[in-house]
mmCIF file of C-alpha atoms in Angstrom:
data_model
loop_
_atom_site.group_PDB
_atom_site.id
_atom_site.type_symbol
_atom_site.label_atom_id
_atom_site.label_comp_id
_atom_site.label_asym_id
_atom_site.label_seq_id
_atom_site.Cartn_x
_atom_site.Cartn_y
_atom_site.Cartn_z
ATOM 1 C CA UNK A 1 11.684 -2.524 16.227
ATOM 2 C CA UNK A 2 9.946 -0.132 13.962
ATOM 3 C CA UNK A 3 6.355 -1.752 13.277
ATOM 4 C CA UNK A 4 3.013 -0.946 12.633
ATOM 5 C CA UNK A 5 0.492 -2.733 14.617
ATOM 6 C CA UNK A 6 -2.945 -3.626 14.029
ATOM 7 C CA UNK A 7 -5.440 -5.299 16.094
ATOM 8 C CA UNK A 8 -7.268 -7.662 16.272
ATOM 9 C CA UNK A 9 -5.986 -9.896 13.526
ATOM 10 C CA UNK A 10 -9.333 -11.581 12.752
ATOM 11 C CA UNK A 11 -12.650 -10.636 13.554
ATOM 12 C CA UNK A 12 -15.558 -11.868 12.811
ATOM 13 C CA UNK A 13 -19.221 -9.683 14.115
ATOM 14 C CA UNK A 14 -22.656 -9.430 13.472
ATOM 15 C CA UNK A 15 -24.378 -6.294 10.880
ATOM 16 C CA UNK A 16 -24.827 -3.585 13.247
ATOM 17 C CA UNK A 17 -22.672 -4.098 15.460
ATOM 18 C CA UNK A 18 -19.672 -1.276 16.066
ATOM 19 C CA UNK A 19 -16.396 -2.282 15.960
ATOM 20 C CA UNK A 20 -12.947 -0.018 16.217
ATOM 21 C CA UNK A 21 -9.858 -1.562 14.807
ATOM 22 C CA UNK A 22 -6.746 -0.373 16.354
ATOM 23 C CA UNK A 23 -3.256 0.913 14.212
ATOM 24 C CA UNK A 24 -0.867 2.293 16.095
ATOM 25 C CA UNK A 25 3.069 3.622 14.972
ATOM 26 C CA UNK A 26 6.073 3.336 16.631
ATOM 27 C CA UNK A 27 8.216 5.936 14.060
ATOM 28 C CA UNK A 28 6.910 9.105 14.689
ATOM 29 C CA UNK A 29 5.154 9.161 11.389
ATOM 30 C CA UNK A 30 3.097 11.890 10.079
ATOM 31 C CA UNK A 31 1.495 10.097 7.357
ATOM 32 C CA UNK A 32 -1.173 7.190 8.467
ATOM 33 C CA UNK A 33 -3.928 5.332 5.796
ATOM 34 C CA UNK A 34 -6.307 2.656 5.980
ATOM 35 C CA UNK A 35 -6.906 0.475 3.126
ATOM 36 C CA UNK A 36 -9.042 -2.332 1.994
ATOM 37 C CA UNK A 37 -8.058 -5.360 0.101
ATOM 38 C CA UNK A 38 -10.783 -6.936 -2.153
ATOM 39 C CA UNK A 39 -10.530 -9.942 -4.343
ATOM 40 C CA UNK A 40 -9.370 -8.744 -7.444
ATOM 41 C CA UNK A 41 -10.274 -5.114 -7.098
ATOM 42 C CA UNK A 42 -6.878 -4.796 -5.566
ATOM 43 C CA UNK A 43 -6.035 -2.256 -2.591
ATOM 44 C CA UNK A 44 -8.290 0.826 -1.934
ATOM 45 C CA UNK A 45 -7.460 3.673 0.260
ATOM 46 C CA UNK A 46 -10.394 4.273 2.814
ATOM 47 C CA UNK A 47 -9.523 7.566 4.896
ATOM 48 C CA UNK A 48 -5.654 9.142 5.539
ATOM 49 C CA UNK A 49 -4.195 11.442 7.842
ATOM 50 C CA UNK A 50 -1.431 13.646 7.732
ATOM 51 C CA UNK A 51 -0.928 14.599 11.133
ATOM 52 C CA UNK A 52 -3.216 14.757 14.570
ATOM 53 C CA UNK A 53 -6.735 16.396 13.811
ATOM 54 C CA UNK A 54 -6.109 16.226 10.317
ATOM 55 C CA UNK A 55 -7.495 13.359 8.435
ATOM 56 C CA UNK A 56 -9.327 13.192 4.755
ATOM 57 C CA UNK A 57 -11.522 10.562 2.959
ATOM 58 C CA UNK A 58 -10.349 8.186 0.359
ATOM 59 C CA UNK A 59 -11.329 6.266 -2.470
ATOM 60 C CA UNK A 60 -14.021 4.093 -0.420
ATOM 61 C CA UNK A 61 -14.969 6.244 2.834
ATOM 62 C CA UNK A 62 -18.511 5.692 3.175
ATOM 63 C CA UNK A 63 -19.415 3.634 6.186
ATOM 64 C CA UNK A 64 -16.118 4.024 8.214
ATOM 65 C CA UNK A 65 -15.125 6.559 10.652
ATOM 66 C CA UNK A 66 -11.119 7.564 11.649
ATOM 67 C CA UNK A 67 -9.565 9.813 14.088
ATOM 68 C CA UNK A 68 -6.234 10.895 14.579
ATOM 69 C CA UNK A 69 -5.984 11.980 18.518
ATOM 70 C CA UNK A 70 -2.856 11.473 18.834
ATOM 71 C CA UNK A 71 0.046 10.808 16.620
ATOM 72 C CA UNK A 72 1.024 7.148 17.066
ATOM 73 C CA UNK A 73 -2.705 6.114 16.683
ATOM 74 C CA UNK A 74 -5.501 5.659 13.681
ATOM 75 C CA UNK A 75 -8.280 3.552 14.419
ATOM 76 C CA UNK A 76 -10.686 2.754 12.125
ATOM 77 C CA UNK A 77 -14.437 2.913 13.405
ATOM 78 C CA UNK A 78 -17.178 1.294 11.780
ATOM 79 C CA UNK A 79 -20.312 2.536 13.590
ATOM 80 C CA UNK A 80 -22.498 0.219 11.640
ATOM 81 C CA UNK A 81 -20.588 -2.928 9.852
ATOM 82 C CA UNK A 82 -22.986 -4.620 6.774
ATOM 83 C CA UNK A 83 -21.808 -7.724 5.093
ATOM 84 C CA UNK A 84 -20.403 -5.641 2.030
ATOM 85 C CA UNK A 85 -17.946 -4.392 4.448
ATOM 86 C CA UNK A 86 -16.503 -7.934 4.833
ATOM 87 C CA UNK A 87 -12.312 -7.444 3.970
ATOM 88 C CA UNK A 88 -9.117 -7.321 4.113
ATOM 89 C CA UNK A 89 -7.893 -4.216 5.977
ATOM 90 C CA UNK A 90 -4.376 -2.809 6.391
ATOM 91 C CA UNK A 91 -3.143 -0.030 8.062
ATOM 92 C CA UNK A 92 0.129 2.027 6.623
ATOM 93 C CA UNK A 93 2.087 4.582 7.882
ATOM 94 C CA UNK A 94 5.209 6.745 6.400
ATOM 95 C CA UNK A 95 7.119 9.523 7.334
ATOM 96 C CA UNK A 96 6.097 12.409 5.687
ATOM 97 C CA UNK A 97 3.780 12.005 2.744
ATOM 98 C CA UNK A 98 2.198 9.788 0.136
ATOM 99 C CA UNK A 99 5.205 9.205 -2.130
ATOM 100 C CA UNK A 100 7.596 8.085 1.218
ATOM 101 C CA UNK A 101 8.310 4.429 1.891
ATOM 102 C CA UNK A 102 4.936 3.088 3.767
ATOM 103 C CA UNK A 103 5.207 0.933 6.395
ATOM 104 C CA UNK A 104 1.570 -1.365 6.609
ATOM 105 C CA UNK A 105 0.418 -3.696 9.467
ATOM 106 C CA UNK A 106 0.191 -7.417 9.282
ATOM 107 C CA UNK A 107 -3.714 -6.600 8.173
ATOM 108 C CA UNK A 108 -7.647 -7.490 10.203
ATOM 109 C CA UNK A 109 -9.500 -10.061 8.564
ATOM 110 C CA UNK A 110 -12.836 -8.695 9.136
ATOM 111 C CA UNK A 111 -16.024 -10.633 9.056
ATOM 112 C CA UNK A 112 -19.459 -9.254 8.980
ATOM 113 C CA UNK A 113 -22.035 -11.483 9.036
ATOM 114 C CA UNK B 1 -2.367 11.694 -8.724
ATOM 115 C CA UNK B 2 -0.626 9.855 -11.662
ATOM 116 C CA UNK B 3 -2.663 6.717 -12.380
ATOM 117 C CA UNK B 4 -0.796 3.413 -13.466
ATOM 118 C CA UNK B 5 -1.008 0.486 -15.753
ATOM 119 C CA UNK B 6 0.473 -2.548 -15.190
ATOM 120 C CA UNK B 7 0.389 -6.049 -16.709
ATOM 121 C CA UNK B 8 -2.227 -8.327 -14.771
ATOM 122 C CA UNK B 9 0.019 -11.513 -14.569
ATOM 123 C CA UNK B 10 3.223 -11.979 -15.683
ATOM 124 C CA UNK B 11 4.959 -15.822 -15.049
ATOM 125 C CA UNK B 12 8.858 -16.348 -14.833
ATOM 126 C CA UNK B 13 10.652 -19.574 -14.097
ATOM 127 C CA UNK B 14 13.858 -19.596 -11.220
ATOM 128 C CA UNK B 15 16.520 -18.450 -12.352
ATOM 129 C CA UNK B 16 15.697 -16.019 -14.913
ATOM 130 C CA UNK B 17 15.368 -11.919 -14.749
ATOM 131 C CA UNK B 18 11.778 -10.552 -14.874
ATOM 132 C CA UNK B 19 11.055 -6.758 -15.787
ATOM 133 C CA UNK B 20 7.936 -5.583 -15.015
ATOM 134 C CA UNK B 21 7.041 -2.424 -16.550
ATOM 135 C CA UNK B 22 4.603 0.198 -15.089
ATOM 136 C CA UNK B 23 3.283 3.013 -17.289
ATOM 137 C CA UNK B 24 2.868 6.403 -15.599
ATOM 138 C CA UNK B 25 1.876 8.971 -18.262
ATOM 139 C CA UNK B 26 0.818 11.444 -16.200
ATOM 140 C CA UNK B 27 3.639 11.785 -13.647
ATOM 141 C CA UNK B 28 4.183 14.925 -12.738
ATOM 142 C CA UNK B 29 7.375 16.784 -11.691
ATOM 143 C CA UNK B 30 7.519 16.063 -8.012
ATOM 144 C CA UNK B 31 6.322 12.720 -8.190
ATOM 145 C CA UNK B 32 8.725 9.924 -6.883
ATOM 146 C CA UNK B 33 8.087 5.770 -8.370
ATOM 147 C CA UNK B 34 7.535 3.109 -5.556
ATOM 148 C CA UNK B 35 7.321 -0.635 -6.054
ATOM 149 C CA UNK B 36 5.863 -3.029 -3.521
ATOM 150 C CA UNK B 37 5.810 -6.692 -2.721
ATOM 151 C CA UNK B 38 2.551 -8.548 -1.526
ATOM 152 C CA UNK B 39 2.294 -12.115 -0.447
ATOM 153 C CA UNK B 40 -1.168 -13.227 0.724
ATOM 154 C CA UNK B 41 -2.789 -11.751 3.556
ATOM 155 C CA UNK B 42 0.257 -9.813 4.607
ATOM 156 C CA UNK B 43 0.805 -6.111 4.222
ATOM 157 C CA UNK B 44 2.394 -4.835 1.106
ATOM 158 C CA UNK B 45 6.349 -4.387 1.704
ATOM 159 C CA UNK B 46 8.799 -1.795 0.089
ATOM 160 C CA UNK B 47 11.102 -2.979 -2.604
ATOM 161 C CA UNK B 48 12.728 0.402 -4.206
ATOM 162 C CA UNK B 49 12.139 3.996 -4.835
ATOM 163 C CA UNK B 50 13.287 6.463 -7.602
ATOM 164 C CA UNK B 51 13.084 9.528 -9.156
ATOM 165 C CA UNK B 52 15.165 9.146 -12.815
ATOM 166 C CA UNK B 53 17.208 6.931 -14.280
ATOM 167 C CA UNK B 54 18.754 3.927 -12.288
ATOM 168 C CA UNK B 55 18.426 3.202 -8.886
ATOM 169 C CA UNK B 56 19.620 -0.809 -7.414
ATOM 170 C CA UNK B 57 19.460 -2.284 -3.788
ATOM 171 C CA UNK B 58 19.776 -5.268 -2.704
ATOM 172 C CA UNK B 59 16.533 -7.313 -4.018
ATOM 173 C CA UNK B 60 15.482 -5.563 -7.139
ATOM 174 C CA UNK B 61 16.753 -2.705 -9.983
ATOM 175 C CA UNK B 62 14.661 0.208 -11.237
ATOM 176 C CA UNK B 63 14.664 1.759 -14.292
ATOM 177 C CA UNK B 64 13.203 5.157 -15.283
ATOM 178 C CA UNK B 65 13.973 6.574 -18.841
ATOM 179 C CA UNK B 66 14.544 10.210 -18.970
ATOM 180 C CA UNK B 67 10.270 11.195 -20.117
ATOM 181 C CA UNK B 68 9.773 9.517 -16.767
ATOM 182 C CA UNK B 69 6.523 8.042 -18.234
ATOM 183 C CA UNK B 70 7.153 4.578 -17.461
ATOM 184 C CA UNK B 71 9.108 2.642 -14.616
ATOM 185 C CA UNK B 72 10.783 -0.980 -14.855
ATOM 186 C CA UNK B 73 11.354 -3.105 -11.928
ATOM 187 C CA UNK B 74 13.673 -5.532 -12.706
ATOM 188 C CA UNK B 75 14.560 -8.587 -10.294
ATOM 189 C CA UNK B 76 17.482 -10.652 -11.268
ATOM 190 C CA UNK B 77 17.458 -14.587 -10.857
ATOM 191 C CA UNK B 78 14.233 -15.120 -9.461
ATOM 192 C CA UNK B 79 13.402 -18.139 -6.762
ATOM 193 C CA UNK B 80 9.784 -19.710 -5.781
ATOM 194 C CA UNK B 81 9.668 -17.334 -2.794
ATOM 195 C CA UNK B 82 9.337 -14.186 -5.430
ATOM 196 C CA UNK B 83 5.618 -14.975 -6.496
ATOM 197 C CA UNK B 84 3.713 -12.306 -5.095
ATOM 198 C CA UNK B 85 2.041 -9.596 -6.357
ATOM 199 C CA UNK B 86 3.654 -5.702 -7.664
ATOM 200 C CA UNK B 87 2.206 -2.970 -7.250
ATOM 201 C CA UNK B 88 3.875 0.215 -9.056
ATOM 202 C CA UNK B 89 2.586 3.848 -7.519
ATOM 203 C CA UNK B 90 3.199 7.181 -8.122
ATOM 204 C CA UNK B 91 3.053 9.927 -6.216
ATOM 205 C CA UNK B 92 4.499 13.281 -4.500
ATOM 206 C CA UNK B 93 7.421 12.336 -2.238
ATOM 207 C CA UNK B 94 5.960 15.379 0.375
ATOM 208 C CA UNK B 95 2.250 15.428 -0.090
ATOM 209 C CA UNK B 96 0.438 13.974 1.905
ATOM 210 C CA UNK B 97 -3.241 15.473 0.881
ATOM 211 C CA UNK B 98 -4.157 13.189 -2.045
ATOM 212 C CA UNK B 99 -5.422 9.345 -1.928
ATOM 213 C CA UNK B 100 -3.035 6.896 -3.125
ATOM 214 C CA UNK B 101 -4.173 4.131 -5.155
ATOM 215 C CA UNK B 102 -2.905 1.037 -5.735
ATOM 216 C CA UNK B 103 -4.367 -0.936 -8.770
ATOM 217 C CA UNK B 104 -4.925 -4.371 -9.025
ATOM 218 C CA UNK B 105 -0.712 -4.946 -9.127
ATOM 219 C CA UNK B 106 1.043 -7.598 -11.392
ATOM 220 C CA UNK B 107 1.101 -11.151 -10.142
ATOM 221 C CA UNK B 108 4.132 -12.747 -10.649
ATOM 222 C CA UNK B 109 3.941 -16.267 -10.703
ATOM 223 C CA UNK B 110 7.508 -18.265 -10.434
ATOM 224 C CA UNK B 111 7.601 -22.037 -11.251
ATOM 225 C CA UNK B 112 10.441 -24.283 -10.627
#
């Protein structure tokens, strides 16, 4: 089944304390983004990559970390979580660009207390 | 990267046909139109793509006049299981090297 997968689903940590949140494709997509989902500030693209090695900051980079090692994978590395980096996050993939069909995960509750 | 403007809230009850219209007045030539669904805390999901004119799937219709300036998702005969929230985005069906933004989406609240 073609899927994106994120883990964990909820997390909950202390300020501080690094955390890496997995995505990984099953579609041989070139395209893979990480969003965050905000009350009422709606969804907000933190880093993207369009293919291994190559990855570029969003709207909302500052404090996270991606790489893209290898083509199925995008994890999202937060080398320092604060409490303003509590969120939603989803993780989306598509074939070949920005204005393809995206394919998101079923999203990481994260925590940061 | 064409920014959009959608209606905040929009409320139907089952049954009827809701159009929700997305303005896009900066769309430029190689930009395709995307709609997505979002139910709470779940990922959004595709509904339809197009480029001009009409396009129609299974779930949903979309309109695009010929200026291309604005988009109209239209989704016949609504049911309970339709509130969610739409997002309408724009952007360059093989670029990749952009950010793609969202927007706050129009909820769509269905009552019985």
């Amino acid at each position: 089944e073609a899927q994106v997968t994120q883990n964990p689903r909820y997390l909950i940590t202390v300020t501080g304390k690094k955390l890496t949140v997995t995505c990984s494709q099953n579609m041989n997509h070139e395209y893979m983004s990480w969003y965050r989902q905000d009350p009422g500030l709606g969804l907000r693209q933190i880093y993207y990559s369009m293919n291994v090695e190559v990855t570029d900051k969003g709207d909302v980079p500052e404090g996270y970390k991606v790489s893209r090692k290898e083509k199925r994978n995008f994890p999202l590395i937060l080398e320092s979580p604060s409490p303003n980096q509590t969120s939603l996050y989803f993780c989306a993939s598509s074939l070949s660009g920005i204005g393809e069909k995206l394919f998101f995960g079923s999203g990481t509750q994260l925590s940061v207390l | 990267l064409a920014k959009t403007t959608q209606p905040i809230s929009m409320d139907s009850y089952e049954g009827q046909e809701v159009n929700i219209t997305c303005s896009h007045n900066n769309i430029a030539t190689n930009d395709y139109i995307t709609w997505y669904q979002q139910f709470p805390s779940q990922g959004p999901r595709f509904i339809i793509q197009g480029y001009k004119t009409k396009v129609t799937n299974e779930v949903a219709s979309l309109f695009i006049p010929a200026d291309r300036k604005s988009s109209t998702l239209s989704l016949p005969r609504v049911s309970l299981s339709d509130t969610a929230v739409y997002y309408c985005l724009v952007g360059d069906m093989y670029s990749g090297y952009s950010t793609l933004t969202f927007g706050k989406g129009t909820m769509l609240l269905v009552s019985p």
